[in-house]
Coordinates of C-alpha atoms in Angstrom, one line a residue:
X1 CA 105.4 -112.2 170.6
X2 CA 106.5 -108.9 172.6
X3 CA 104.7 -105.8 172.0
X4 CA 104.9 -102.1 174.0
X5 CA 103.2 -98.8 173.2
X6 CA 105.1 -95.5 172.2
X7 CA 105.0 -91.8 171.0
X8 CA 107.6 -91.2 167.3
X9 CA 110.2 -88.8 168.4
X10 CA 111.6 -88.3 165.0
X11 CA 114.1 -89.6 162.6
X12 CA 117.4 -89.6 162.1
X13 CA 120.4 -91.3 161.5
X14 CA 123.7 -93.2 162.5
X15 CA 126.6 -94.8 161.7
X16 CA 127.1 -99.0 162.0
X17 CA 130.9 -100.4 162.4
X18 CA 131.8 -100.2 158.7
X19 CA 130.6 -96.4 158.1
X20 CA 127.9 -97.0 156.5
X21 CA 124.8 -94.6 157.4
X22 CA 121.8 -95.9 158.7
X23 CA 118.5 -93.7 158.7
X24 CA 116.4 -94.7 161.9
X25 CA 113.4 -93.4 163.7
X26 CA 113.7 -92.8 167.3
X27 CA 110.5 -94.0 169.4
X28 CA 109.9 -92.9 172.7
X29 CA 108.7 -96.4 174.1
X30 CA 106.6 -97.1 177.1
X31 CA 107.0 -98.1 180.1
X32 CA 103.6 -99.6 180.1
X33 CA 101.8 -101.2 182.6
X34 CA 99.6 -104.6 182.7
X35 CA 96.2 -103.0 183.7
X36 CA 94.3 -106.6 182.8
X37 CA 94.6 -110.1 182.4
X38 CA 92.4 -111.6 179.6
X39 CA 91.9 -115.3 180.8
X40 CA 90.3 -118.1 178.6
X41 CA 87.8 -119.3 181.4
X42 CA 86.2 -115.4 181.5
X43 CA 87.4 -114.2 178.5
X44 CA 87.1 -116.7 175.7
X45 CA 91.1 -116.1 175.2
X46 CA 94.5 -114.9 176.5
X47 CA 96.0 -111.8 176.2
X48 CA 97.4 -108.4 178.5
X49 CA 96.1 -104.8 178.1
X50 CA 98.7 -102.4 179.0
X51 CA 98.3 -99.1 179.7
X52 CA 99.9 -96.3 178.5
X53 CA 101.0 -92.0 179.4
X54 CA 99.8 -91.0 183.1
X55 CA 96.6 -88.9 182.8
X56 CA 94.6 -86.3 185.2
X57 CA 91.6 -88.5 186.6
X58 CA 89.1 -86.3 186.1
X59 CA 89.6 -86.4 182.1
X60 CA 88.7 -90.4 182.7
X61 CA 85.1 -91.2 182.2
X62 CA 83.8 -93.4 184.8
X63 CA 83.9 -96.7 183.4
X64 CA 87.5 -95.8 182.5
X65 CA 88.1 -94.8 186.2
X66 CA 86.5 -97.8 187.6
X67 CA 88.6 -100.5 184.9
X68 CA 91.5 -98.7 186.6
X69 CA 90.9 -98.2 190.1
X70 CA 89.8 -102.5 189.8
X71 CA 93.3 -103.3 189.1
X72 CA 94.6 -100.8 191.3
X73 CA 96.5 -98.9 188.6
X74 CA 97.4 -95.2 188.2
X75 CA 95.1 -93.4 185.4
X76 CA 96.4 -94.2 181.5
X77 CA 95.3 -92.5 178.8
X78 CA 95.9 -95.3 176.1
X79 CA 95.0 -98.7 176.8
X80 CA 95.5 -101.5 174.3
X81 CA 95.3 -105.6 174.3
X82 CA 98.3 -108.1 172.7
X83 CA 98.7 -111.6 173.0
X84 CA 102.1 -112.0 174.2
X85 CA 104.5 -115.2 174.6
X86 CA 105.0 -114.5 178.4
X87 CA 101.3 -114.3 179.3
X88 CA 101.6 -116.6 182.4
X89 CA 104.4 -114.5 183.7
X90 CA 102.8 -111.0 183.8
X91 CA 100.4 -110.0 186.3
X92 CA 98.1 -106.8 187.1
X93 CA 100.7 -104.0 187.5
X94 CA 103.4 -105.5 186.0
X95 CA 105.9 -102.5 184.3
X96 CA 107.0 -103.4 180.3
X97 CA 110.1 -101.1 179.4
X98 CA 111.8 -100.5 176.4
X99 CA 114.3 -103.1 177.0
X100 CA 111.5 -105.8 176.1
X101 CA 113.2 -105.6 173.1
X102 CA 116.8 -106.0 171.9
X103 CA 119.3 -105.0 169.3
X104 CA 118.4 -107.1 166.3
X105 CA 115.3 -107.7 166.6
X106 CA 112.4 -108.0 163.8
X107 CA 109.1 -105.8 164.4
X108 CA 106.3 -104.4 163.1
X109 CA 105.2 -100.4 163.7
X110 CA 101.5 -99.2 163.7
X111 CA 100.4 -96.1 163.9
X112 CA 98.3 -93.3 162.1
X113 CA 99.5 -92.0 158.9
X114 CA 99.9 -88.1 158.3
X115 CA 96.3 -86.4 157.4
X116 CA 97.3 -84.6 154.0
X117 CA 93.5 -82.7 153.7
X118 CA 90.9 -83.0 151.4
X119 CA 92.5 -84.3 148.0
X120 CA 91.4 -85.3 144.3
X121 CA 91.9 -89.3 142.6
X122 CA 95.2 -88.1 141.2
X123 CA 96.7 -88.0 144.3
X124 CA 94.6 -89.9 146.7
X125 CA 94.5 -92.9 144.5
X126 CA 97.0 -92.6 141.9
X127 CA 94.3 -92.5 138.7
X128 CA 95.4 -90.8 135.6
X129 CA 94.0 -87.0 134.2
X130 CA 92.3 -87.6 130.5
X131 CA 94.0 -86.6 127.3
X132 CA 94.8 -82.9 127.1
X133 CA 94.3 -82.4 123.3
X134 CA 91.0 -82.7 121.0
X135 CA 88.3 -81.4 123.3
X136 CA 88.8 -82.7 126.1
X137 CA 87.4 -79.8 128.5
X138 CA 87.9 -78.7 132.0
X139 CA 87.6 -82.1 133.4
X140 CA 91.1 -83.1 132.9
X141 CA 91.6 -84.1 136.4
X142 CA 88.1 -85.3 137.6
X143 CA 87.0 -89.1 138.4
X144 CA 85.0 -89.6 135.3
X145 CA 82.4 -92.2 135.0
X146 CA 81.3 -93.5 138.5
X147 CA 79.5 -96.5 137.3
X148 CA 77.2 -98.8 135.0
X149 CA 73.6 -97.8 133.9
X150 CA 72.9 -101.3 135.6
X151 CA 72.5 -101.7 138.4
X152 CA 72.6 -97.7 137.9
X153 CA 74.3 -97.3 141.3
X154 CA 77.9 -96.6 142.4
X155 CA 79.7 -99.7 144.0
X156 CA 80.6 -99.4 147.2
X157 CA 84.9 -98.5 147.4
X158 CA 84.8 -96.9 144.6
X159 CA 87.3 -94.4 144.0
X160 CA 87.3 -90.4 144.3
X161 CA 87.9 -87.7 145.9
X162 CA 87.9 -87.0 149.8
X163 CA 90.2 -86.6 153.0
X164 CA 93.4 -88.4 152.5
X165 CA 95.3 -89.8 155.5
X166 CA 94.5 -89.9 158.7
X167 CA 94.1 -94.3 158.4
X168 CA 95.7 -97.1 160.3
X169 CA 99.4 -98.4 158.4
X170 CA 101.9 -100.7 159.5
X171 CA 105.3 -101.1 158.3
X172 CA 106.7 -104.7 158.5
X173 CA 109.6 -106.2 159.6
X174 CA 111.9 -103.2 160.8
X175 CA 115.3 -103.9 162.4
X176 CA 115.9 -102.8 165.7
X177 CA 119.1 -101.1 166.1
X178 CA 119.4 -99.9 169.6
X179 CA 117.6 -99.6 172.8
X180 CA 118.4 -97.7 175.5
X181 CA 116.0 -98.4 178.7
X182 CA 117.0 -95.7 180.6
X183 CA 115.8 -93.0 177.9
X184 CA 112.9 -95.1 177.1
X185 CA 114.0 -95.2 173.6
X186 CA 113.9 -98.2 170.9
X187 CA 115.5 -96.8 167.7
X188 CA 114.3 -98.8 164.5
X189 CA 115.6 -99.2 161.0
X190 CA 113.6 -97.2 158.2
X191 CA 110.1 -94.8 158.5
X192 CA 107.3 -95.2 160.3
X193 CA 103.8 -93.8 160.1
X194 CA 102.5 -90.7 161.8
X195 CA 103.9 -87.7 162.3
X196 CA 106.6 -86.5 165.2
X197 CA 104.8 -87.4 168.7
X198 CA 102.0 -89.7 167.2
X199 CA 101.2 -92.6 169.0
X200 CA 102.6 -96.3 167.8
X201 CA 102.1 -99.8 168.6
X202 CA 105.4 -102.1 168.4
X203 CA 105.2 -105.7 168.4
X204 CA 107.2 -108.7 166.8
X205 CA 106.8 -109.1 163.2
X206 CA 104.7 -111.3 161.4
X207 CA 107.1 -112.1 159.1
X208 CA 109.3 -115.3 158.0
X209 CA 113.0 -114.2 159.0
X210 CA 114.7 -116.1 156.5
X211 CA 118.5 -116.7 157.4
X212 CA 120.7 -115.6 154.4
X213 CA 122.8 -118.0 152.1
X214 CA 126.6 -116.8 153.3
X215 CA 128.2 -119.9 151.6
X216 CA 130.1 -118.1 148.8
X217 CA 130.6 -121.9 147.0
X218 CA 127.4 -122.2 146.1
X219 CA 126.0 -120.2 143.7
X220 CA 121.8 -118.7 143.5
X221 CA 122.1 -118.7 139.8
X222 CA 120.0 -121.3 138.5
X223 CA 121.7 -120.9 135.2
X224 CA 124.9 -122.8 137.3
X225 CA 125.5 -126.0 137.8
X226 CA 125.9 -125.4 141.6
X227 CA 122.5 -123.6 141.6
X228 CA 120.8 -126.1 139.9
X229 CA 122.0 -128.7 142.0
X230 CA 123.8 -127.9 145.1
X231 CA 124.3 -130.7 146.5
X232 CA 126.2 -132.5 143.7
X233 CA 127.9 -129.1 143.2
X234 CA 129.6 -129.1 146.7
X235 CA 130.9 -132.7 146.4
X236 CA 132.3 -131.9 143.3
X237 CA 134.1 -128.6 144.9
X238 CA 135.8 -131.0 148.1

């Protein structure tokens, strides 16, 4: 597990070895420093806070200023825990740059989606407008029935209008396909959430990373004999 904090430059793309384009989003990431240690005798489990984007000391309040001035580091604006593999090899003003991570690498991206304003259940939730023939009024695109006469209440989560965006998303398993440490920059494969400059959290994935089938001989097809079974099918092919 590796993790650092970041800002979303942008997006753009680039070329890989065979010409083929490559859309990528450019992330302005860290350096971060360890501001705490969270031990298992204090703190019930292990993990680092690192602490992100120097910030005038007198827009800290002053528990903020005293976490910081404890572990004698300079005044961060974001602060932010992960449970990392190299725990025991970090301390208390340790730097984390970009080059934490590598070319090739699997991570996750979370950050803040776009706010898109106040917004109806067509577009918020993807619900369907009523019939537009045979009387069916101005009401084409409202919500429609909220609930049951019993318990004659509306569920909580229920659909319907309101402010859309603005919420927590992370996208999965992202490629990383460059990092430059001296830029600060960790360029990823696809979109992530937020808009240019929002803050994002980049960690190893969650994911499986299932290694590819590249022996040609064999085939996927269950339908084949060789995909069916094989093991009997590559015998028969030496």
């Amino acid at each position: 597990m590796k993790a650092i904090i970041g800002r979303k430059v942008g997006m753009s793309q680039i070329f890989d070895a065979n010409g083929q384009v490559i859309p990528v989003t450019v992330i302005e990431a860290g350096p971060c420093v360890v501001s705490q240690k969270k031990t298992t005798e204090k703190d019930g489990y292990e993990a680092v806070q690192l602490g992100y984007e120097d910030i005038k000391e007198s827009r800290l309040s002053k528990p903020e200023k005293g976490h910081l001035d404890k572990a004698g580091v300079a005044p961060k604006k974001y602060l932010k825990e992960f449970k990392l593999d190299n725990y025991a090899e970090l301390n208390v003003g340790d730097i984390i740059k970009a080059d934490t991570f590598a070319e090739g690498d699997h991570v996750d991206v979370t950050g803040i989606s776009k706010g898109k304003g106040y917004a109806g259940v067509i577009k918020r939730h993807n619900a369907h407008r009523t019939p537009m023939s045979h009387g069916g009024g101005p009401v084409h695109r409202h919500a429609g029935s909220m609930g049951p006469i019993d318990p004659a209440h509306i569920f909580k989560g229920k659909i319907g209008a309101g402010h859309m965006g603005v919420e927590q998303v992370t996208v999965q398993n992202l490629d990383v396909v460059k990092v430059d440490p001296d830029m600060n920059m960790i360029v990823v494969r696809g979109a992530i959430p937020g808009p240019k400059g929002g803050l994002v959290y980049i960690h190893t994935t969650v994911k499986t990373i299932r290694v590819k089938n590249t022996d040609v001989s064999i085939s996927n097809n269950p339908q084949k004999a060789s995909g069916r079974n094989p093991q009997k099918a590559s015998a028969r092919n030496k």
